[in-house]
PDB file of C-alpha atoms in Angstrom:
ATOM      1  CA  UNK A   1      46.644  85.830 -29.775  1.00 77.00           C
ATOM      2  CA  UNK A   2      48.225  82.661 -28.359  1.00 91.00           C
ATOM      3  CA  UNK A   3      51.358  82.370 -26.150  1.00 95.00           C
ATOM      4  CA  UNK A   4      53.793  79.624 -26.483  1.00 97.00           C
ATOM      5  CA  UNK A   5      56.013  79.045 -23.109  1.00 97.00           C
ATOM      6  CA  UNK A   6      59.585  78.248 -24.333  1.00 97.00           C
ATOM      7  CA  UNK A   7      61.207  77.969 -20.727  1.00 98.00           C
ATOM      8  CA  UNK A   8      60.171  78.261 -17.246  1.00 98.00           C
ATOM      9  CA  UNK A   9      62.746  78.890 -14.667  1.00 97.00           C
ATOM     10  CA  UNK A  10      62.192  77.939 -10.873  1.00 97.00           C
ATOM     11  CA  UNK A  11      64.185  78.653  -7.404  1.00 97.00           C
ATOM     12  CA  UNK A  12      65.570  76.044  -5.034  1.00 97.00           C
ATOM     13  CA  UNK A  13      61.878  75.596  -3.700  1.00 97.00           C
ATOM     14  CA  UNK A  14      60.498  74.775  -7.072  1.00 96.00           C
ATOM     15  CA  UNK A  15      58.218  77.551  -7.754  1.00 97.00           C
ATOM     16  CA  UNK A  16      58.143  79.385 -10.849  1.00 97.00           C
ATOM     17  CA  UNK A  17      59.936  82.666 -11.103  1.00 97.00           C
ATOM     18  CA  UNK A  18      59.904  83.729 -14.370  1.00 98.00           C
ATOM     19  CA  UNK A  19      58.953  82.143 -17.848  1.00 98.00           C
ATOM     20  CA  UNK A  20      59.916  82.762 -21.387  1.00 98.00           C
ATOM     21  CA  UNK A  21      57.131  83.006 -23.822  1.00 98.00           C
ATOM     22  CA  UNK A  22      56.643  83.501 -27.616  1.00 97.00           C
ATOM     23  CA  UNK A  23      53.546  84.095 -29.790  1.00 95.00           C
ATOM     24  CA  UNK A  24      52.719  82.131 -32.596  1.00 94.00           C
ATOM     25  CA  UNK A  25      53.696  84.100 -35.241  1.00 91.00           C
ATOM     26  CA  UNK A  26      57.134  84.850 -33.556  1.00 88.00           C
ATOM     27  CA  UNK A  27      56.988  87.862 -34.068  1.00 91.00           C
ATOM     28  CA  UNK A  28      56.841  88.958 -29.883  1.00 95.00           C
ATOM     29  CA  UNK A  29      58.696  87.002 -27.092  1.00 96.00           C
ATOM     30  CA  UNK A  30      58.744  88.122 -23.496  1.00 97.00           C
ATOM     31  CA  UNK A  31      60.457  87.388 -20.343  1.00 98.00           C
ATOM     32  CA  UNK A  32      58.119  87.634 -17.665  1.00 98.00           C
ATOM     33  CA  UNK A  33      59.056  87.461 -13.709  1.00 97.00           C
ATOM     34  CA  UNK A  34      57.099  86.489 -10.537  1.00 96.00           C
ATOM     35  CA  UNK A  35      57.404  90.249  -9.599  1.00 96.00           C
ATOM     36  CA  UNK A  36      55.639  91.694 -12.555  1.00 95.00           C
ATOM     37  CA  UNK A  37      58.515  92.949 -14.373  1.00 97.00           C
ATOM     38  CA  UNK A  38      58.470  91.810 -18.203  1.00 97.00           C
ATOM     39  CA  UNK A  39      61.101  92.248 -20.866  1.00 98.00           C
ATOM     40  CA  UNK A  40      59.079  92.319 -24.152  1.00 97.00           C
ATOM     41  CA  UNK A  41      60.715  91.814 -27.470  1.00 96.00           C
ATOM     42  CA  UNK A  42      58.966  93.094 -30.669  1.00 94.00           C
ATOM     43  CA  UNK A  43      60.640  92.010 -34.320  1.00 91.00           C
ATOM     44  CA  UNK A  44      59.960  94.042 -37.285  1.00 88.00           C
ATOM     45  CA  UNK A  45      61.594  95.279 -40.728  1.00 82.00           C
ATOM     46  CA  UNK A  46      62.190  98.339 -41.489  1.00 81.00           C
ATOM     47  CA  UNK A  47      61.345  99.832 -44.867  1.00 82.00           C
ATOM     48  CA  UNK A  48      64.634  98.877 -46.264  1.00 87.00           C
ATOM     49  CA  UNK A  49      63.400  95.490 -45.585  1.00 85.00           C
ATOM     50  CA  UNK A  50      66.322  95.447 -42.492  1.00 86.00           C
ATOM     51  CA  UNK A  51      65.194  93.324 -39.241  1.00 87.00           C
ATOM     52  CA  UNK A  52      64.697  95.381 -36.370  1.00 88.00           C
ATOM     53  CA  UNK A  53      63.999  94.052 -32.698  1.00 90.00           C
ATOM     54  CA  UNK A  54      62.934  96.709 -30.056  1.00 94.00           C
ATOM     55  CA  UNK A  55      62.962  96.165 -26.634  1.00 96.00           C
ATOM     56  CA  UNK A  56      60.219  97.364 -23.915  1.00 96.00           C
ATOM     57  CA  UNK A  57      61.067  97.208 -20.000  1.00 97.00           C
ATOM     58  CA  UNK A  58      58.022  97.355 -17.780  1.00 97.00           C
ATOM     59  CA  UNK A  59      56.882  96.711 -14.197  1.00 96.00           C
ATOM     60  CA  UNK A  60      53.402  97.835 -14.940  1.00 96.00           C
ATOM     61  CA  UNK A  61      51.905  96.156 -18.147  1.00 96.00           C
ATOM     62  CA  UNK A  62      48.277  97.512 -17.348  1.00 96.00           C
ATOM     63  CA  UNK A  63      49.930 101.186 -17.257  1.00 96.00           C
ATOM     64  CA  UNK A  64      51.800 100.465 -20.483  1.00 96.00           C
ATOM     65  CA  UNK A  65      48.480  98.827 -22.418  1.00 96.00           C
ATOM     66  CA  UNK A  66      46.871 102.140 -21.479  1.00 97.00           C
ATOM     67  CA  UNK A  67      49.689 104.189 -22.687  1.00 97.00           C
ATOM     68  CA  UNK A  68      49.483 102.673 -25.750  1.00 94.00           C
ATOM     69  CA  UNK A  69      45.695 102.723 -26.151  1.00 95.00           C
ATOM     70  CA  UNK A  70      46.161 106.550 -25.670  1.00 96.00           C
ATOM     71  CA  UNK A  71      48.818 107.082 -27.964  1.00 94.00           C
ATOM     72  CA  UNK A  72      46.499 104.904 -30.625  1.00 92.00           C
ATOM     73  CA  UNK A  73      43.686 107.326 -30.040  1.00 92.00           C
ATOM     74  CA  UNK A  74      46.123 110.387 -30.756  1.00 94.00           C
ATOM     75  CA  UNK A  75      46.272 108.654 -34.429  1.00 91.00           C
ATOM     76  CA  UNK A  76      42.524 108.022 -34.798  1.00 91.00           C
ATOM     77  CA  UNK A  77      41.782 111.541 -33.809  1.00 91.00           C
ATOM     78  CA  UNK A  78      44.509 113.188 -36.154  1.00 91.00           C
ATOM     79  CA  UNK A  79      44.873 110.853 -39.164  1.00 91.00           C
ATOM     80  CA  UNK A  80      42.022 110.651 -41.467  1.00 82.00           C
ATOM     81  CA  UNK A  81      43.681 107.343 -43.293  1.00 80.00           C
ATOM     82  CA  UNK A  82      43.844 105.567 -40.005  1.00 73.00           C
ATOM     83  CA  UNK A  83      41.140 102.841 -39.165  1.00 67.00           C
ATOM     84  CA  UNK A  84      40.295 100.699 -36.213  1.00 59.00           C
ATOM     85  CA  UNK A  85      42.232  98.092 -37.826  1.00 58.00           C
ATOM     86  CA  UNK A  86      45.747  99.833 -37.234  1.00 49.00           C
TER      87      UNK A  86
END
């Protein structure tokens, strides 16, 4: 997945303190700060075809990835219809 930088935020010393990025498909976008804080937006559609946007806030992206991988594993372990592509 390729991320496109939409904008950069700099401080008075011209150091980058934040960036706004978006994935190529336009489904994910995120605000990433210098201190590790991230605000991640995920766009999707409901079963009724309504647009929905979820927001995740995290200071620890690695812990979030670990939790999500664990959540995926629970689905794989308990549902015969799941496969590795979900």
